[in-house]
């Protein structure tokens, strides 16, 4: 489905704001209006709005409710679109289930009736298990249901992204797929999913000048002297589609991405990624989307001279990709396959754990992700998992299917982000690019940066020697308390973070097969309570309220 817009044929109404909200039991049936409700802001996580631990760390179902009317336009179709709601959603119209969605980071879109008045209920379950992404272990402790999340971010929940009630004309355009090739000139191949096979297509260049035209639902348009989408130059073309009943404008960029030996090429030229793994994480809002906060993050990415980020560990709000398109920032787009690792000897890829059913969910979320993001020029590759137990026997068969499914969806390179050593790794040969997370000098050899230097170099060299693929170091960093200084530099101080990152950069600079460095993390972020997490993970180069630590100034200079 296309993103809701307003134009002469389409109407889109924001449903953001205050909704009725309640914590409900597992046997809750929304047949009647929600009782004893409180107010909840949409979009936001509900967790940090409340003042008790019981509500913040609640496990189970919540209900959101709103009265709506769609009778102002009686022809065509009305739909609801929720950008994302964590994690398992059931949607009801006047108490009748109309939609089920398993996947807390991807859109939910469904038709609603044309009616004077109806009640929309969204029932959300924040319980993760082995057949969800991310993975978690549900168990009973002292008679209470509890959940072990095997990932390092707070399990925020709620309606996290924009909600629209929108109207589409009869025989509307369902979808637009745009692919580009560059050969001196550029070929823009398009496919329009519409009944009107004689629709009109126009292409406008980044200045709004008409540069190509065509008729028909599929075709190629040749562009002379294309203005390419480049790092720092978000040159965007617009494909304007008119059918007998509908109109839609979709932006795209003209650029090529290739892997050549161990290099990544953008428009035929070798690139080196500089940037971060990020999180959607803010004070009070939790994982709720907000344009001001999204913009601030991009201003900081530009300030620090970063050219890229990874959507660790889940697909982000669509506005983030739109901003990346506009500003020429490269995005590694990650699916929420995180937590496939129990940090113990228990097998993850096994019958009753991460199994064929999980694989089906993993594949269907990849389909939804590529479908959502296929026309964003900023997306240069997909990451199919973060730190899965790829040394396990069962991992190869699991990921063989994940990779071949992803290849059937996209021509872009596919990455897997690894923690296991090269020797033990049974999966990375399936990838086009390998992402490596390394914390030598932090989780091991803490405080001993000289030993860490050699270990890191050997570690990366082993990866390259075995797989001969481009390597991006997708995570490296230290927990750092803003304002804690120390001479000599010791762990948790700003000096230690600086020394650690300087050392890693020296090693990367000496190895030709390293194609990028993404520091962990862009900003401090919330995690579950834990002995190594003092009010969250402090590996940010920026604080949680987006102010720089000392290392930020170093990165800004060296990424110039
Ligand atoms: C990792 C994970 C990331 C954690 C990070 C850390 O390897 O991929 O989610 O937050 O380490 O700080 O421990």
Short mmCIF file of N, CA, C and O in Angstrom, two decimals, residues 109 234 251 317 433:
data_model
loop_
_atom_site.label_atom_id
_atom_site.label_comp_id
_atom_site.label_asym_id
_atom_site.label_seq_id
_atom_site.Cartn_x
_atom_site.Cartn_y
_atom_site.Cartn_z
N UNK A 109 -2.46 -1.93 7.94
CA UNK A 109 -3.31 -1.16 7.02
C UNK A 109 -4.53 -2.02 6.67
O UNK A 109 -4.37 -3.15 6.23
N UNK A 234 20.86 14.53 -1.77
CA UNK A 234 19.63 13.75 -1.91
C UNK A 234 18.80 14.20 -3.12
O UNK A 234 17.70 14.70 -2.96
N UNK A 251 8.42 9.72 -4.85
CA UNK A 251 9.78 10.18 -5.09
C UNK A 251 10.74 9.00 -5.19
O UNK A 251 10.51 7.95 -4.60
N UNK A 317 10.65 4.40 11.73
CA UNK A 317 9.56 5.21 11.22
C UNK A 317 9.88 5.68 9.79
O UNK A 317 11.00 6.09 9.51
N UNK A 433 27.51 -8.69 2.21
CA UNK A 433 28.32 -7.82 3.07
C UNK A 433 28.19 -8.38 4.48
O UNK A 433 27.09 -8.78 4.89
#
